[in-house]
Amino acid sequence: MPEVLIHMVEGRTPDQKKALLQKTTQAVVESLDVKPEQVTVQIVESKADAKSKGGILFSER
Amino acid sequence: MPEVLIHMVEGRTPDQKKALLQKTTQAVVESLDVKPEQVTVQIVESKADAKSKGGILFSER
Amino acid sequence: MPEVLIHMVEGRTPDQKKALLQKTTQAVVESLDVKPEQVTVQIVESKADAKSKGGILFSER
Amino acid sequence: MPEVLIHMVEGRTPDQKKALLQKTTQAVVESLDVKPEQVTVQIVESKADAKSKGGILFSER
Amino acid sequence: MPEVLIHMVEGRTPDQKKALLQKTTQAVVESLDVKPEQVTVQIVESKADAKSKGGILFSER
Amino acid sequence: MPEVLIHMVEGRTPDQKKALLQKTTQAVVESLDVKPEQVTVQIVESKADAKSKGGILFSER
């Protein structure tokens, strides 16, 4: 605890996702003074045609 | 803000998903009097054998 | 099915929330050709100091 | 109502996922005294390189 | 891992919520053959006027 | 995009929550090379009797 969910479109590289998981864990550890093993982070990815901002699909940007 | 997550089983057509993203954005804009670009909508899809209603898998309906 | 979660800051009026729930349900019904009673919508509200955009808390905007 | 989301890494067998969906439904029915058809359960899976615990990716465990 | 989120309307008794948390944990342990301490369950509650099914608010049912 | 949800028990101080929102935003910006204003973070809090780990409620730890 806590559990972090990061919602985004597919397409990031493995290195970017690894950095995201590790830096987010560190952010939680530093802010809440918890141990790293208490923190889970999951990236919930969707295809670009399954996400929009302002009604514009990420596959059409 | 706000951020909308729509959880459903895989299988809808790209046109259905596009209509869902755009109509949901419009619903939020009209209800909360916010600008479209403030609204993100993400469809979180799962396989039919990873979702159930009443204990019955969508792959067995 | 589907299930919609709308994440936002507290503070909207009951009428705005009712309109949001009903218009979002209608958006899903029209897009996916499902019956209204198949659609659940939940508004997940947080206090203004528990949400940020661009690192700026909604309580400080 | 209620709607259950189970976040985990890909890789479980269809039988394990079926058991998870059915046992979770039963747990909700027994605890809250609701009918099974009121309960939806969705497993939200991510790849092993998109999830971490303690900053360690599940693909590196 | 895994992490379970249960979305529902406010109003259940502490005993019902405790039973829900414990029975859901047991369901996950039995289905996926994981240790109990690997499983977190969080009930995400909303007010009855912030949730609907079929476009009808739970506060108006 | 992306949108981050952090699920945890109530009880943290406003300063801890502010640090959590800001450090998480920074982690996403650095990892994915996006602008801060593209990143929303929402803390989804539950009461201690509405969350468990290993079947033990946070209100009983």
mmCIF file with all atom_site columns, C-alpha atoms in Angstrom, chain F residues 8-60:
data_model
loop_
_atom_site.group_PDB
_atom_site.id
_atom_site.type_symbol
_atom_site.label_atom_id
_atom_site.label_alt_id
_atom_site.label_comp_id
_atom_site.label_asym_id
_atom_site.label_entity_id
_atom_site.label_seq_id
_atom_site.pdbx_PDB_ins_code
_atom_site.Cartn_x
_atom_site.Cartn_y
_atom_site.Cartn_z
_atom_site.occupancy
_atom_site.B_iso_or_equiv
_atom_site.pdbx_formal_charge
_atom_site.auth_seq_id
_atom_site.auth_comp_id
_atom_site.auth_asym_id
_atom_site.auth_atom_id
_atom_site.pdbx_PDB_model_num
ATOM 1  C CA . MET F 1 8  ? -4.539  4.332   -0.374  1.00 0.00 ? 8  MET F CA 1
ATOM 2  C CA . VAL F 1 9  ? -6.038  4.602   3.102   1.00 0.00 ? 9  VAL F CA 1
ATOM 3  C CA . GLU F 1 10 ? -7.085  7.978   4.516   1.00 0.00 ? 10 GLU F CA 1
ATOM 4  C CA . GLY F 1 11 ? -4.881  9.657   7.092   1.00 0.00 ? 11 GLY F CA 1
ATOM 5  C CA . ARG F 1 12 ? -1.935  11.294  5.327   1.00 0.00 ? 12 ARG F CA 1
ATOM 6  C CA . THR F 1 13 ? -1.208  14.956  6.005   1.00 0.00 ? 13 THR F CA 1
ATOM 7  C CA . PRO F 1 14 ? -1.890  17.644  3.378   1.00 0.00 ? 14 PRO F CA 1
ATOM 8  C CA . ASP F 1 15 ? 1.877   18.121  3.021   1.00 0.00 ? 15 ASP F CA 1
ATOM 9  C CA . GLN F 1 16 ? 2.441   14.416  2.340   1.00 0.00 ? 16 GLN F CA 1
ATOM 10 C CA . LYS F 1 17 ? -0.336  14.379  -0.256  1.00 0.00 ? 17 LYS F CA 1
ATOM 11 C CA . LYS F 1 18 ? 1.046   17.528  -1.927  1.00 0.00 ? 18 LYS F CA 1
ATOM 12 C CA . ALA F 1 19 ? 4.530   15.985  -2.086  1.00 0.00 ? 19 ALA F CA 1
ATOM 13 C CA . LEU F 1 20 ? 3.029   12.761  -3.484  1.00 0.00 ? 20 LEU F CA 1
ATOM 14 C CA . LEU F 1 21 ? 1.131   14.592  -6.243  1.00 0.00 ? 21 LEU F CA 1
ATOM 15 C CA . GLN F 1 22 ? 4.138   16.710  -7.216  1.00 0.00 ? 22 GLN F CA 1
ATOM 16 C CA . LYS F 1 23 ? 6.814   13.987  -7.072  1.00 0.00 ? 23 LYS F CA 1
ATOM 17 C CA . THR F 1 24 ? 4.585   11.562  -9.020  1.00 0.00 ? 24 THR F CA 1
ATOM 18 C CA . THR F 1 25 ? 3.983   14.212  -11.694 1.00 0.00 ? 25 THR F CA 1
ATOM 19 C CA . GLN F 1 26 ? 7.746   14.773  -11.940 1.00 0.00 ? 26 GLN F CA 1
ATOM 20 C CA . ALA F 1 27 ? 8.384   11.024  -12.216 1.00 0.00 ? 27 ALA F CA 1
ATOM 21 C CA . VAL F 1 28 ? 5.992   10.788  -15.178 1.00 0.00 ? 28 VAL F CA 1
ATOM 22 C CA . VAL F 1 29 ? 7.399   13.917  -16.868 1.00 0.00 ? 29 VAL F CA 1
ATOM 23 C CA . GLU F 1 30 ? 10.989  12.643  -16.607 1.00 0.00 ? 30 GLU F CA 1
ATOM 24 C CA . SER F 1 31 ? 10.200  9.061   -17.699 1.00 0.00 ? 31 SER F CA 1
ATOM 25 C CA . LEU F 1 32 ? 7.914   9.762   -20.644 1.00 0.00 ? 32 LEU F CA 1
ATOM 26 C CA . ASP F 1 33 ? 9.229   13.164  -21.757 1.00 0.00 ? 33 ASP F CA 1
ATOM 27 C CA . VAL F 1 34 ? 5.782   14.792  -21.536 1.00 0.00 ? 34 VAL F CA 1
ATOM 28 C CA . LYS F 1 35 ? 4.839   18.276  -20.329 1.00 0.00 ? 35 LYS F CA 1
ATOM 29 C CA . PRO F 1 36 ? 3.638   18.583  -16.691 1.00 0.00 ? 36 PRO F CA 1
ATOM 30 C CA . GLU F 1 37 ? 0.212   19.916  -17.696 1.00 0.00 ? 37 GLU F CA 1
ATOM 31 C CA . GLN F 1 38 ? -0.411  16.678  -19.590 1.00 0.00 ? 38 GLN F CA 1
ATOM 32 C CA . VAL F 1 39 ? -0.265  14.726  -16.334 1.00 0.00 ? 39 VAL F CA 1
ATOM 33 C CA . THR F 1 40 ? -3.152  14.380  -13.886 1.00 0.00 ? 40 THR F CA 1
ATOM 34 C CA . VAL F 1 41 ? -2.776  12.545  -10.578 1.00 0.00 ? 41 VAL F CA 1
ATOM 35 C CA . GLN F 1 42 ? -5.692  11.660  -8.293  1.00 0.00 ? 42 GLN F CA 1
ATOM 36 C CA . ILE F 1 43 ? -5.402  10.097  -4.842  1.00 0.00 ? 43 ILE F CA 1
ATOM 37 C CA . VAL F 1 44 ? -8.331  7.747   -4.240  1.00 0.00 ? 44 VAL F CA 1
ATOM 38 C CA . GLU F 1 45 ? -8.642  7.396   -0.468  1.00 0.00 ? 45 GLU F CA 1
ATOM 39 C CA . SER F 1 46 ? -10.714 4.880   1.500   1.00 0.00 ? 46 SER F CA 1
ATOM 40 C CA . LYS F 1 47 ? -11.364 4.568   5.241   1.00 0.00 ? 47 LYS F CA 1
ATOM 41 C CA . ALA F 1 48 ? -9.086  2.176   7.135   1.00 0.00 ? 48 ALA F CA 1
ATOM 42 C CA . ASP F 1 49 ? -11.948 -0.306  7.553   1.00 0.00 ? 49 ASP F CA 1
ATOM 43 C CA . ALA F 1 50 ? -12.476 -0.400  3.769   1.00 0.00 ? 50 ALA F CA 1
ATOM 44 C CA . LYS F 1 51 ? -9.028  -1.664  2.843   1.00 0.00 ? 51 LYS F CA 1
ATOM 45 C CA . SER F 1 52 ? -7.051  -4.800  3.634   1.00 0.00 ? 52 SER F CA 1
ATOM 46 C CA . LYS F 1 53 ? -3.725  -6.486  2.927   1.00 0.00 ? 53 LYS F CA 1
ATOM 47 C CA . GLY F 1 54 ? -3.461  -10.204 3.560   1.00 0.00 ? 54 GLY F CA 1
ATOM 48 C CA . GLY F 1 55 ? -7.096  -10.138 4.710   1.00 0.00 ? 55 GLY F CA 1
ATOM 49 C CA . ILE F 1 56 ? -6.207  -7.858  7.634   1.00 0.00 ? 56 ILE F CA 1
ATOM 50 C CA . LEU F 1 57 ? -8.042  -4.521  7.662   1.00 0.00 ? 57 LEU F CA 1
ATOM 51 C CA . PHE F 1 58 ? -5.896  -1.411  7.902   1.00 0.00 ? 58 PHE F CA 1
ATOM 52 C CA . SER F 1 59 ? -8.122  -0.384  10.817  1.00 0.00 ? 59 SER F CA 1
ATOM 53 C CA . GLU F 1 60 ? -6.948  -3.512  12.674  1.00 0.00 ? 60 GLU F CA 1
#
